[in-house]
Amino acid sequence: MDRYEVKNIYGCKGELTVQVPGSKSITNRALLIAALAEGESLLDGILFSDDSRHFMACIDALGIKTRINEREASAKISGTGGKLPLKKAEINVGSAGTAARFLTAFLAMTEGTFHITSSEQMKKRPMKPLLDSLSSLGTEIEYDEKEGFFPFTIKGKASKRGDVEIDIDKSSQFLSAFLISSTLFGEGINIHVKGTHGMNYINITTKMMEDFDVSVKKPEPSLYVVEGGSKYKGRFYRIEADVSAACYFYAVAAILGITVTVKNVFYNSVQGDIGFIKVLEKMGCRVCETEIGISVTGSEGGRLKGIDADLSGFSDQALTLAAIAPYCEGEVIIRGIGHIRGQECDRIAAIINNLSAMGITAEDLGDGVKITPGKVKPAEIETYDDHRVAMAFAVTGLRADGIVIKDPLCCRKTFENYFGVFDGIVKALKA
């Protein structure tokens, strides 16, 4: 499928219940923590997608025993206590940012020689701050092509104690990478942090580390400390539903004026994207938590107020908000998202280019974008091989004629059956 034509179903009524896959962020953190743990872990409800499959394949290539059951969305990981059975290996992280950052740090702190390759897309994404910090600890890195980018060979070494500075302005994953593998420093590590980007994701990391029996201390706002002797313990761990994916369906509720409930999404989620639900509430939606998950009900006719919102804490939803902005009754300003230029694509450019193609005015604010609502005209959506561009702008097409998503299968990165679920929504509301 190289194109997906979205059906305009505006005016259809109904209530929907949707199930989304497990969280990518939690799945990939759990995979590495379980691999580092002492003893076996059973991970339940994990996401199976391009990103997570690359992560699992990398773990397998490093000699860590895994038993994968896609049918039951589970995996058993035989933890090695941080001692890899192989001292030499080659892995391919694909386009998975979490695999790219987390495994690079892990291998740099492990004795051995490891060659790491990636997709062409991942070759363009930021890695230098992490690599510079690893080099400061004595890691040797030999670049195949451009310095600071994939592919490269890491000559890792075990260290007793670490003291390192990391700049996270381009990605919070750099800090998460150090935190997750901090148990490899037998006498502990002090991590000095520059920047405050993506702290909700850091909270996920530290919470999960604690779930596996490793405590992270924060004696100062920019200092993280993991004490010597810290060890992860294998356990049963249930993965939360992916709130990032759920938000697309909540956006559907918002623009169609219907009720959508997503199973297993609750307010106590550790995922920062839960904040997007509060944005929808400010725009006029009604929200309630039910026994099975949070429900969002759009206003009559899908009427939405304009909003000026800082999405720095859940920037993956910048595209989702931009996709529904044309239907608002006032301007939509999205702030705090300058860093999304360096994600799977330049997402601010993707927002502006695609809205412009639909006849909607969008202005680049440097750290964000301003969108003026208007009538959506037929357009082909350029996805730039970015799953979130495809998934977000498909929502726009449910209330306009002639919206076509190019290369829809790029959503396999995190939600391979997204358009199957989307088709199910269309069918249910037209019934």
Coordinates of C-alpha atoms in Angstrom, one line a residue:
M1 CA 0.0 0.0 0.0
D2 CA 1.7 3.2 -1.2
R3 CA -1.3 5.5 -0.7
Y4 CA -4.2 5.7 1.7
E5 CA -7.3 7.8 0.8
V6 CA -9.0 9.0 4.0
K7 CA -12.8 8.9 3.9
N8 CA -14.7 12.0 5.1
I9 CA -17.2 10.8 7.7
Y10 CA -18.0 14.2 9.3
G11 CA -21.6 14.1 10.6
C12 CA -21.5 10.4 11.5
K13 CA -22.5 9.7 15.1
G14 CA -21.5 7.0 17.6
E15 CA -19.3 5.9 20.4
L16 CA -16.1 3.9 19.9
T17 CA -13.8 1.8 22.0
V18 CA -10.3 1.4 20.7
Q19 CA -7.3 -0.7 21.7
V20 CA -3.8 0.5 20.9
P21 CA -0.4 -1.4 21.2
G22 CA 1.9 -1.2 24.2
S23 CA 4.1 1.9 24.6
K24 CA 7.2 2.1 22.5
S25 CA 9.0 4.2 25.1
I26 CA 8.3 1.7 27.9
T27 CA 8.8 -1.4 25.7
N28 CA 12.4 -0.5 24.7
R29 CA 13.4 0.7 28.1
A30 CA 12.1 -2.6 29.6
L31 CA 13.9 -4.7 27.1
L32 CA 17.3 -3.2 28.0
I33 CA 16.7 -3.1 31.7
A34 CA 15.6 -6.7 31.6
A35 CA 18.8 -7.6 29.7
L36 CA 20.9 -5.9 32.3
A37 CA 19.0 -7.5 35.2
E38 CA 20.0 -10.5 37.3
G39 CA 17.6 -13.3 36.6
E40 CA 14.7 -13.7 34.1
S41 CA 12.0 -11.1 33.3
L42 CA 8.7 -11.6 31.7
L43 CA 7.5 -8.5 29.8
D44 CA 3.8 -8.5 29.1
G45 CA 1.9 -6.3 26.6
I46 CA 5.0 -5.2 24.7
L47 CA 4.8 -3.4 21.4
F48 CA 5.8 -5.3 18.2
S49 CA 6.8 -2.8 15.6
D50 CA 9.8 -2.0 13.4
D51 CA 11.5 -0.1 16.3
S52 CA 11.0 -2.8 19.0
R53 CA 11.9 -5.6 16.6
H54 CA 15.2 -3.9 15.8
F55 CA 15.8 -3.6 19.6
M56 CA 15.0 -7.3 20.1
A57 CA 17.2 -8.3 17.2
C58 CA 20.1 -6.2 18.6
I59 CA 19.7 -7.9 22.1
D60 CA 19.7 -11.3 20.4
A61 CA 22.8 -10.4 18.3
L62 CA 24.6 -9.5 21.5
G63 CA 24.1 -13.1 22.8
I64 CA 21.3 -12.3 25.3
K65 CA 18.7 -15.1 25.4
T66 CA 15.2 -14.0 24.6
R67 CA 11.9 -15.9 24.0
I68 CA 9.5 -13.8 22.0
N69 CA 5.7 -14.5 21.8
E70 CA 4.1 -12.0 19.4
R71 CA 0.7 -13.7 19.7
E72 CA 0.6 -13.0 23.4
A73 CA 2.6 -9.7 23.1
S74 CA 5.2 -10.9 25.6
A75 CA 8.9 -11.6 25.9
K76 CA 11.0 -13.5 28.4
I77 CA 14.5 -12.0 28.8
S78 CA 17.3 -13.9 30.5
G79 CA 19.2 -11.1 32.2
T80 CA 23.0 -11.3 32.2
G81 CA 23.6 -8.9 35.1
G82 CA 25.4 -6.6 32.7
K83 CA 28.0 -9.1 31.6
L84 CA 27.7 -9.7 27.8
P85 CA 28.4 -13.3 26.6
L86 CA 30.0 -11.8 23.5
K87 CA 33.0 -9.5 23.3
K88 CA 32.5 -8.8 19.6
A89 CA 29.3 -8.2 17.7
E90 CA 27.6 -6.2 15.0
I91 CA 24.1 -4.7 15.5
N92 CA 21.7 -2.7 13.3
V93 CA 19.5 -0.2 15.2
G94 CA 17.4 0.7 12.2
S95 CA 15.5 3.9 12.7
A96 CA 14.9 3.3 16.4
G97 CA 16.1 6.3 18.4
T98 CA 15.8 4.5 21.7
A99 CA 17.8 1.5 20.4
A100 CA 20.4 3.9 18.8
R101 CA 21.0 5.9 22.0
F102 CA 20.4 3.2 24.7
L103 CA 22.5 0.5 23.1
T104 CA 25.3 2.8 22.2
A105 CA 25.7 3.8 25.8
F106 CA 25.4 0.2 27.0
L107 CA 28.1 -1.1 24.7
A108 CA 30.4 1.8 25.5
M109 CA 30.3 0.7 29.1
T110 CA 30.8 -3.0 28.3
E111 CA 34.1 -4.6 27.5
G112 CA 34.4 -5.5 23.8
T113 CA 34.3 -4.2 20.2
F114 CA 31.0 -3.5 18.7
H115 CA 30.1 -2.3 15.2
I116 CA 26.8 -0.4 15.1
T117 CA 24.9 0.4 11.9
S118 CA 21.6 2.1 11.2
S119 CA 19.0 3.2 8.6
E120 CA 19.7 6.2 6.4
Q121 CA 17.2 8.1 8.4
M122 CA 18.9 7.4 11.7
K123 CA 22.3 8.5 10.2
K124 CA 20.9 12.0 10.1
R125 CA 19.6 12.2 13.6
P126 CA 21.6 13.7 16.6
M127 CA 24.1 11.4 18.3
K128 CA 27.2 13.7 18.9
P129 CA 26.3 14.9 22.4
L130 CA 26.0 11.3 23.6
L131 CA 29.2 10.2 21.8
D132 CA 31.2 13.1 23.1
S133 CA 30.2 12.3 26.6
L134 CA 31.1 8.6 26.1
S135 CA 34.5 9.6 24.7
S136 CA 35.1 11.7 27.8
L137 CA 34.9 8.5 29.8
G138 CA 37.5 6.8 27.7
T139 CA 35.4 5.1 25.1
E140 CA 37.1 4.7 21.7
I141 CA 34.9 5.4 18.7
E142 CA 35.9 4.8 15.0
Y143 CA 33.5 6.4 12.5
D144 CA 32.8 4.7 9.2
E145 CA 31.5 7.9 7.5
K146 CA 30.7 11.2 9.2
E147 CA 32.1 12.0 12.7
G148 CA 29.3 12.1 15.3
F149 CA 26.9 10.0 13.3
F150 CA 26.2 6.3 12.5
P151 CA 27.7 3.9 11.5
F152 CA 30.7 3.5 13.8
T153 CA 32.6 1.0 15.9
I154 CA 32.7 1.3 19.7
K155 CA 35.6 -0.2 21.7
G156 CA 33.9 -0.4 25.1
K157 CA 35.5 -0.9 28.4
A158 CA 34.2 -1.6 31.9
S159 CA 34.6 1.3 34.4
K160 CA 34.4 1.2 38.1
R161 CA 33.2 4.8 38.6
G162 CA 31.8 7.5 36.3
D163 CA 31.5 11.2 36.4
V164 CA 30.1 12.6 33.2
E165 CA 28.3 15.7 31.7
I166 CA 25.6 15.2 29.1
D167 CA 23.7 17.9 27.0
I168 CA 20.1 16.8 26.4
D169 CA 18.9 19.9 24.4
K170 CA 18.5 17.7 21.3
S171 CA 17.3 14.5 22.9
S172 CA 16.4 13.4 26.4
Q173 CA 17.3 9.9 25.3
F174 CA 21.0 10.8 25.9
L175 CA 20.3 11.0 29.6
S176 CA 18.1 8.0 29.7
A177 CA 20.9 6.0 28.0
F178 CA 23.3 6.9 30.7
L179 CA 20.8 6.2 33.5
I180 CA 19.7 2.8 32.2
S181 CA 23.3 1.5 31.9
S182 CA 24.4 3.2 35.1
T183 CA 24.5 -0.1 37.0
L184 CA 27.6 -1.0 34.9
F185 CA 29.6 1.4 37.0
G186 CA 30.4 -0.8 40.0
E187 CA 31.2 2.2 42.2
G188 CA 28.4 4.4 40.9
I189 CA 28.1 7.3 38.6
N190 CA 27.4 11.1 38.8
I191 CA 25.6 12.4 35.7
H192 CA 25.7 16.2 35.3
V193 CA 22.9 17.4 33.0
K194 CA 22.8 20.4 30.7
G195 CA 19.3 21.3 29.4
T196 CA 15.8 20.4 30.5
H197 CA 14.3 18.9 27.3
G198 CA 11.9 15.9 27.6
M199 CA 11.9 15.5 31.3
N200 CA 8.7 13.5 31.2
Y201 CA 10.7 10.8 29.4
I202 CA 13.4 11.0 32.1
N203 CA 10.7 10.4 34.7
I204 CA 9.6 7.3 32.8
T205 CA 13.2 6.0 32.9
T206 CA 13.8 6.6 36.6
K207 CA 10.4 5.2 37.5
M208 CA 11.1 2.0 35.6
M209 CA 14.6 1.7 37.1
E210 CA 13.0 1.8 40.5
D211 CA 10.5 -0.8 39.4
F212 CA 13.5 -3.1 38.8
D213 CA 15.1 -2.2 42.2
V214 CA 17.6 0.5 41.1
S215 CA 17.2 3.9 42.9
V216 CA 18.2 7.2 41.2
K217 CA 19.0 10.1 43.5
K218 CA 18.8 13.7 42.5
P219 CA 20.6 15.8 45.1
E220 CA 20.6 18.9 42.7
P221 CA 18.3 19.8 39.8
S222 CA 20.9 19.0 37.2
L223 CA 22.6 16.1 38.9
Y224 CA 21.6 12.4 38.8
V225 CA 23.4 9.9 41.0
V226 CA 23.2 6.1 40.9
E227 CA 25.2 4.5 43.8
G228 CA 27.7 1.7 43.4
G229 CA 26.4 -1.8 43.8
S230 CA 23.1 -1.1 42.2
K231 CA 21.6 -4.1 40.4
Y232 CA 18.4 -4.6 38.5
K233 CA 16.3 -7.6 39.5
G234 CA 14.4 -9.7 37.0
R235 CA 10.6 -9.5 37.4
F236 CA 7.2 -9.7 35.8
Y237 CA 6.5 -6.3 34.2
R238 CA 3.4 -5.1 32.4
I239 CA 3.8 -2.5 29.6
E240 CA 1.3 0.4 29.6
A241 CA -0.8 1.0 26.5
D242 CA 0.8 3.6 24.2
V243 CA -0.7 7.0 25.1
S244 CA 1.0 8.6 22.0
A245 CA -1.0 6.3 19.8
A246 CA -4.2 6.8 21.8
C247 CA -4.0 10.5 21.2
Y248 CA -4.8 10.1 17.5
F249 CA -8.1 8.5 18.4
Y250 CA -8.9 11.2 21.0
A251 CA -8.2 13.7 18.3
V252 CA -10.8 11.9 16.2
A253 CA -13.3 12.3 19.0
A254 CA -12.5 16.0 19.1
I255 CA -13.1 16.9 15.4
L256 CA -16.1 14.6 14.9
G257 CA -17.9 15.4 18.1
I258 CA -18.1 11.8 19.2
T259 CA -17.0 9.8 22.2
V260 CA -13.8 7.6 22.0
T261 CA -12.6 5.4 24.8
V262 CA -9.1 3.9 24.6
K263 CA -8.6 0.8 26.6
N264 CA -6.0 0.7 29.4
V265 CA -5.1 4.4 29.2
F266 CA -5.5 6.0 32.6
Y267 CA -4.5 9.3 34.3
N268 CA -1.8 7.5 36.4
S269 CA 0.2 6.8 33.3
V270 CA 3.9 7.6 33.5
Q271 CA 3.8 8.7 29.8
G272 CA 4.0 12.5 29.2
D273 CA 1.6 12.4 26.3
I274 CA -1.2 12.1 28.8
G275 CA -0.9 15.9 28.9
F276 CA -2.4 16.1 25.4
I277 CA -5.8 15.0 26.9
K278 CA -5.8 18.1 29.1
V279 CA -5.1 20.2 26.0
L280 CA -8.2 18.8 24.3
E281 CA -10.2 19.5 27.5
K282 CA -9.2 23.2 27.3
M283 CA -10.3 23.2 23.6
G284 CA -13.8 22.2 24.6
C285 CA -13.8 18.4 24.9
R286 CA -15.2 16.5 27.8
V287 CA -13.0 13.9 29.5
C288 CA -13.7 11.2 32.0
E289 CA -11.9 8.1 33.3
T290 CA -13.8 4.9 33.1
E291 CA -13.1 1.4 34.3
I292 CA -11.6 0.4 31.0
G293 CA -9.8 3.6 30.1
I294 CA -10.1 7.4 29.5
S295 CA -12.9 8.6 27.3
V296 CA -12.9 11.9 25.3
T297 CA -16.1 13.4 23.9
G298 CA -15.9 16.2 21.4
S299 CA -18.2 19.2 21.4
E300 CA -21.4 19.1 19.3
G301 CA -20.3 19.3 15.7
G302 CA -16.7 19.0 16.6
R303 CA -16.4 22.6 17.6
L304 CA -12.9 23.4 19.0
K305 CA -11.5 26.5 20.7
G306 CA -8.2 27.9 19.5
I307 CA -5.3 27.5 21.9
D308 CA -1.8 28.7 22.7
A309 CA -0.1 25.6 24.1
D310 CA 3.4 24.6 25.3
L311 CA 3.9 21.0 24.2
S312 CA 7.6 20.8 25.3
G313 CA 6.6 18.0 27.7
F314 CA 4.8 15.9 25.1
S315 CA 6.1 17.1 21.7
D316 CA 5.1 14.0 19.8
Q317 CA 1.6 15.4 19.9
A318 CA 2.6 18.6 18.1
L319 CA 1.7 16.9 14.8
T320 CA -1.7 15.7 16.2
L321 CA -2.6 19.2 17.4
A322 CA -1.5 20.7 14.1
A323 CA -3.7 18.1 12.3
I324 CA -6.9 19.2 14.0
A325 CA -6.0 22.9 14.1
P326 CA -7.8 23.7 10.8
Y327 CA -11.1 23.0 12.5
C328 CA -10.6 25.3 15.4
E329 CA -12.5 28.6 15.9
G330 CA -9.4 30.6 16.6
E331 CA -5.6 30.5 16.0
V332 CA -3.6 27.5 17.3
I333 CA -0.1 28.3 18.6
I334 CA 2.2 25.4 19.4
R335 CA 5.3 26.3 21.5
G336 CA 8.3 24.5 22.9
I337 CA 8.9 22.1 20.0
G338 CA 12.0 23.4 18.3
H339 CA 13.8 20.2 18.9
I340 CA 11.3 18.2 16.7
R341 CA 13.2 19.5 13.6
G342 CA 15.8 16.8 14.4
Q343 CA 13.5 13.8 14.8
E344 CA 12.5 11.3 12.1
C345 CA 12.1 14.3 9.9
D346 CA 12.0 18.1 10.3
R347 CA 8.5 17.9 11.9
I348 CA 7.9 21.7 11.9
A349 CA 8.6 21.8 8.2
A350 CA 6.3 18.7 7.7
I351 CA 3.5 20.6 9.6
I352 CA 3.9 23.8 7.5
N353 CA 4.3 22.0 4.2
N354 CA 1.3 19.7 4.6
L355 CA -1.0 22.4 6.0
S356 CA 0.0 24.7 3.2
A357 CA -0.8 21.9 0.7
M358 CA -4.3 21.8 2.3
G359 CA -4.7 25.6 1.9
I360 CA -4.1 26.3 5.6
T361 CA -1.8 29.1 6.7
A362 CA 1.0 28.0 9.1
E363 CA 3.8 30.2 10.3
D364 CA 7.2 29.0 11.6
L365 CA 7.9 30.6 15.0
G366 CA 11.3 29.1 15.4
D367 CA 10.4 27.2 18.6
G368 CA 7.0 26.4 17.3
V369 CA 4.3 27.1 14.8
K370 CA 1.2 29.3 14.5
I371 CA -1.8 27.9 12.5
T372 CA -4.8 29.9 11.2
P373 CA -7.9 27.7 10.7
G374 CA -9.6 27.6 7.3
K375 CA -11.3 25.4 4.8
V376 CA -9.3 22.2 4.1
K377 CA -8.8 21.5 0.4
P378 CA -7.8 18.1 -1.2
A379 CA -4.1 17.3 -0.8
E380 CA -1.6 14.5 -0.8
I381 CA 0.2 14.3 2.5
E382 CA 4.0 14.0 2.3
T383 CA 5.0 11.7 5.2
Y384 CA 8.8 12.0 4.9
D385 CA 9.1 8.4 6.1
D386 CA 7.8 9.6 9.5
H387 CA 5.2 7.5 11.2
R388 CA 3.7 10.4 13.2
V389 CA 3.2 12.5 10.1
A390 CA 1.1 9.7 8.5
M391 CA -0.9 8.9 11.6
A392 CA -1.7 12.6 12.6
F393 CA -2.8 13.9 9.2
A394 CA -5.0 10.9 8.6
V395 CA -7.1 12.3 11.3
T396 CA -7.5 15.6 9.4
G397 CA -9.0 13.7 6.4
L398 CA -12.0 12.4 8.5
R399 CA -13.5 15.8 8.2
A400 CA -12.4 16.9 4.7
D401 CA -12.6 15.5 1.2
G402 CA -9.6 14.3 -0.8
I403 CA -6.9 13.8 1.8
V404 CA -4.5 11.1 0.7
I405 CA -1.6 9.8 2.8
K406 CA 1.5 8.9 0.9
D407 CA 3.6 5.9 2.1
P408 CA 1.2 5.0 4.9
L409 CA 3.2 1.9 5.9
C410 CA 5.8 4.1 7.5
C411 CA 3.6 3.8 10.6
R412 CA 5.0 0.3 11.0
K413 CA 7.8 2.0 13.1
T414 CA 5.5 2.1 16.1
F415 CA 1.9 1.0 15.1
E416 CA 1.9 -1.4 12.2
N417 CA -1.8 -2.0 12.1
Y418 CA -2.7 1.7 12.5
F419 CA -4.6 2.0 9.3
G420 CA -6.4 -1.3 9.9
V421 CA -7.7 0.2 13.2
F422 CA -8.5 3.4 11.3
D423 CA -10.6 1.5 8.7
G424 CA -12.4 -0.2 11.6
I425 CA -13.4 3.3 13.0
V426 CA -14.7 4.4 9.6
K427 CA -16.7 1.3 9.2
A428 CA -18.2 1.4 12.7
L429 CA -19.3 5.0 12.4
K430 CA -20.8 4.6 8.9
A431 CA -22.7 1.5 10.0

